Amino acid sequence: MTESQLADRECTACTGDEDPLEGEELIPLFEDLDRDVWEVVDEHHLEGTYEFVDFRDALEFTKEVGELAEEEFHHPDIHLSWGEVVIELWTHKIDGLRETDFVMAARMDRFYEGYDLEE
């Protein structure tokens, strides 16, 4: 699966009845993300660090991520600073990761591809 295929998958609402993904279940989903950006932390959440050449691009990216979060009703923690946006993402209802978290991350990667990262 390529990043674009993962990004094109549907974000599904969590019922709370499912178990978080663990171990080997995480690998194929993680492999389809930008691994220069993302890491899986303690099999609990994704953390991604996006770097930019200035504050304006970091802010614009943050706005895009915020709009996506509202559209999908799946809200990451977003930390904005000069030239950097850090995203923490997991499904709060099950206190862990689901496929939807990886889909959201892949969509963020797709947004990031549109930025000029050279000064």
C-alpha positions as YAML, in Angstrom:
chain: A
units: angstrom
residues:
- id: 1
  name: MET
  ca: [0.00, 0.00, 0.00]
- id: 2
  name: THR
  ca: [1.31, 3.46, -0.77]
- id: 3
  name: GLU
  ca: [0.85, 6.54, 1.37]
- id: 4
  name: SER
  ca: [-1.83, 7.86, -0.95]
- id: 5
  name: GLN
  ca: [-3.82, 4.63, -0.65]
- id: 6
  name: LEU
  ca: [-3.71, 4.79, 3.14]
- id: 7
  name: ALA
  ca: [-4.67, 8.48, 3.01]
- id: 8
  name: ASP
  ca: [-7.66, 7.60, 0.83]
- id: 9
  name: ARG
  ca: [-9.09, 5.13, 3.30]
- id: 10
  name: GLU
  ca: [-12.15, 6.13, 5.29]
- id: 11
  name: CYS
  ca: [-11.86, 7.39, 8.83]
- id: 12
  name: THR
  ca: [-14.32, 5.39, 10.89]
- id: 13
  name: ALA
  ca: [-15.80, 6.33, 14.22]
- id: 14
  name: CYS
  ca: [-14.61, 4.36, 17.22]
- id: 15
  name: THR
  ca: [-17.30, 2.45, 19.07]
- id: 16
  name: GLY
  ca: [-15.12, 1.91, 22.13]
- id: 17
  name: ASP
  ca: [-15.67, -1.85, 21.84]
- id: 18
  name: GLU
  ca: [-12.49, -2.50, 19.89]
- id: 19
  name: ASP
  ca: [-9.03, -3.17, 21.23]
- id: 20
  name: PRO
  ca: [-6.11, -0.90, 20.33]
- id: 21
  name: LEU
  ca: [-3.69, -2.18, 17.71]
- id: 22
  name: GLU
  ca: [-0.52, -3.74, 19.12]
- id: 23
  name: GLY
  ca: [2.75, -5.26, 18.02]
- id: 24
  name: GLU
  ca: [2.78, -6.71, 14.52]
- id: 25
  name: GLU
  ca: [-0.59, -5.10, 13.72]
- id: 26
  name: LEU
  ca: [1.08, -1.68, 13.73]
- id: 27
  name: ILE
  ca: [3.87, -2.47, 11.27]
- id: 28
  name: PRO
  ca: [2.09, -2.43, 7.88]
- id: 29
  name: LEU
  ca: [0.26, 0.79, 8.76]
- id: 30
  name: PHE
  ca: [3.38, 2.51, 10.08]
- id: 31
  name: GLU
  ca: [5.38, 1.51, 7.01]
- id: 32
  name: ASP
  ca: [3.01, 3.56, 4.86]
- id: 33
  name: LEU
  ca: [3.72, 6.79, 6.73]
- id: 34
  name: ASP
  ca: [6.60, 9.21, 6.25]
- id: 35
  name: ARG
  ca: [9.04, 7.59, 8.69]
- id: 36
  name: ASP
  ca: [11.21, 10.72, 8.68]
- id: 37
  name: VAL
  ca: [8.24, 12.41, 10.37]
- id: 38
  name: TRP
  ca: [6.38, 9.77, 12.40]
- id: 39
  name: GLU
  ca: [7.16, 7.37, 15.21]
- id: 40
  name: VAL
  ca: [4.98, 4.99, 17.20]
- id: 41
  name: VAL
  ca: [5.44, 5.76, 20.90]
- id: 42
  name: ASP
  ca: [4.97, 2.86, 23.33]
- id: 43
  name: GLU
  ca: [2.39, 1.29, 20.98]
- id: 44
  name: HIS
  ca: [0.07, 3.99, 22.35]
- id: 45
  name: HIS
  ca: [0.24, 6.99, 20.03]
- id: 46
  name: LEU
  ca: [1.80, 8.42, 16.93]
- id: 47
  name: GLU
  ca: [4.09, 11.40, 17.20]
- id: 48
  name: GLY
  ca: [5.06, 13.32, 14.11]
- id: 49
  name: THR
  ca: [7.39, 16.27, 13.71]
- id: 50
  name: TYR
  ca: [6.99, 18.36, 10.57]
- id: 51
  name: GLU
  ca: [9.69, 20.93, 9.83]
- id: 52
  name: PHE
  ca: [9.16, 24.16, 7.89]
- id: 53
  name: VAL
  ca: [11.32, 27.07, 6.74]
- id: 54
  name: ASP
  ca: [9.28, 29.66, 8.61]
- id: 55
  name: PHE
  ca: [6.44, 30.27, 11.02]
- id: 56
  name: ARG
  ca: [3.88, 31.11, 8.33]
- id: 57
  name: ASP
  ca: [4.10, 27.68, 6.65]
- id: 58
  name: ALA
  ca: [3.99, 25.94, 10.03]
- id: 59
  name: LEU
  ca: [0.87, 27.94, 10.88]
- id: 60
  name: GLU
  ca: [-0.80, 27.19, 7.53]
- id: 61
  name: PHE
  ca: [-0.08, 23.48, 7.98]
- id: 62
  name: THR
  ca: [-1.55, 23.65, 11.48]
- id: 63
  name: LYS
  ca: [-4.72, 25.18, 10.04]
- id: 64
  name: GLU
  ca: [-4.97, 22.40, 7.44]
- id: 65
  name: VAL
  ca: [-4.58, 19.75, 10.13]
- id: 66
  name: GLY
  ca: [-7.19, 21.53, 12.26]
- id: 67
  name: GLU
  ca: [-9.69, 21.57, 9.39]
- id: 68
  name: LEU
  ca: [-9.08, 17.87, 8.76]
- id: 69
  name: ALA
  ca: [-9.57, 17.13, 12.46]
- id: 70
  name: GLU
  ca: [-12.89, 18.97, 12.49]
- id: 71
  name: GLU
  ca: [-14.04, 17.28, 9.28]
- id: 72
  name: GLU
  ca: [-13.27, 13.80, 10.63]
- id: 73
  name: PHE
  ca: [-14.05, 14.61, 14.29]
- id: 74
  name: HIS
  ca: [-10.68, 13.12, 15.22]
- id: 75
  name: HIS
  ca: [-8.60, 15.67, 17.08]
- id: 76
  name: PRO
  ca: [-4.82, 15.38, 17.59]
- id: 77
  name: ASP
  ca: [-2.71, 17.36, 20.01]
- id: 78
  name: ILE
  ca: [-0.92, 20.00, 17.95]
- id: 79
  name: HIS
  ca: [2.17, 21.90, 19.09]
- id: 80
  name: LEU
  ca: [3.10, 24.86, 16.88]
- id: 81
  name: SER
  ca: [6.42, 26.67, 17.06]
- id: 82
  name: TRP
  ca: [8.64, 28.58, 14.66]
- id: 83
  name: GLY
  ca: [9.39, 26.22, 11.76]
- id: 84
  name: GLU
  ca: [7.94, 23.13, 13.41]
- id: 85
  name: VAL
  ca: [4.63, 21.40, 14.06]
- id: 86
  name: VAL
  ca: [4.49, 18.38, 16.36]
- id: 87
  name: ILE
  ca: [1.41, 16.16, 16.19]
- id: 88
  name: GLU
  ca: [0.37, 13.57, 18.79]
- id: 89
  name: LEU
  ca: [-2.39, 11.30, 17.60]
- id: 90
  name: TRP
  ca: [-4.32, 8.41, 19.13]
- id: 91
  name: THR
  ca: [-7.89, 7.33, 19.70]
- id: 92
  name: HIS
  ca: [-8.84, 8.61, 23.12]
- id: 93
  name: LYS
  ca: [-11.91, 6.42, 23.44]
- id: 94
  name: ILE
  ca: [-9.75, 3.25, 23.53]
- id: 95
  name: ASP
  ca: [-6.57, 4.96, 24.79]
- id: 96
  name: GLY
  ca: [-4.53, 3.58, 21.90]
- id: 97
  name: LEU
  ca: [-4.09, 3.31, 18.17]
- id: 98
  name: ARG
  ca: [-6.56, 2.30, 15.45]
- id: 99
  name: GLU
  ca: [-6.26, 2.28, 11.68]
- id: 100
  name: THR
  ca: [-7.98, 5.66, 11.56]
- id: 101
  name: ASP
  ca: [-5.04, 7.25, 13.39]
- id: 102
  name: PHE
  ca: [-2.72, 6.08, 10.62]
- id: 103
  name: VAL
  ca: [-5.14, 7.29, 7.95]
- id: 104
  name: MET
  ca: [-5.14, 10.74, 9.53]
- id: 105
  name: ALA
  ca: [-1.33, 10.72, 9.70]
- id: 106
  name: ALA
  ca: [-1.12, 9.74, 6.01]
- id: 107
  name: ARG
  ca: [-3.42, 12.62, 5.12]
- id: 108
  name: MET
  ca: [-1.17, 14.99, 7.05]
- id: 109
  name: ASP
  ca: [1.80, 13.61, 5.12]
- id: 110
  name: ARG
  ca: [-0.09, 14.39, 1.92]
- id: 111
  name: PHE
  ca: [-0.62, 18.01, 3.04]
- id: 112
  name: TYR
  ca: [3.08, 18.27, 3.89]
- id: 113
  name: GLU
  ca: [4.12, 17.25, 0.37]
- id: 114
  name: GLY
  ca: [2.70, 20.55, -0.88]
- id: 115
  name: TYR
  ca: [5.15, 22.73, 1.07]
- id: 116
  name: ASP
  ca: [8.42, 24.16, -0.24]
- id: 117
  name: LEU
  ca: [10.92, 23.08, 2.38]
- id: 118
  name: GLU
  ca: [13.97, 24.83, 0.96]
- id: 119
  name: GLU
  ca: [14.96, 28.33, 2.02]
...
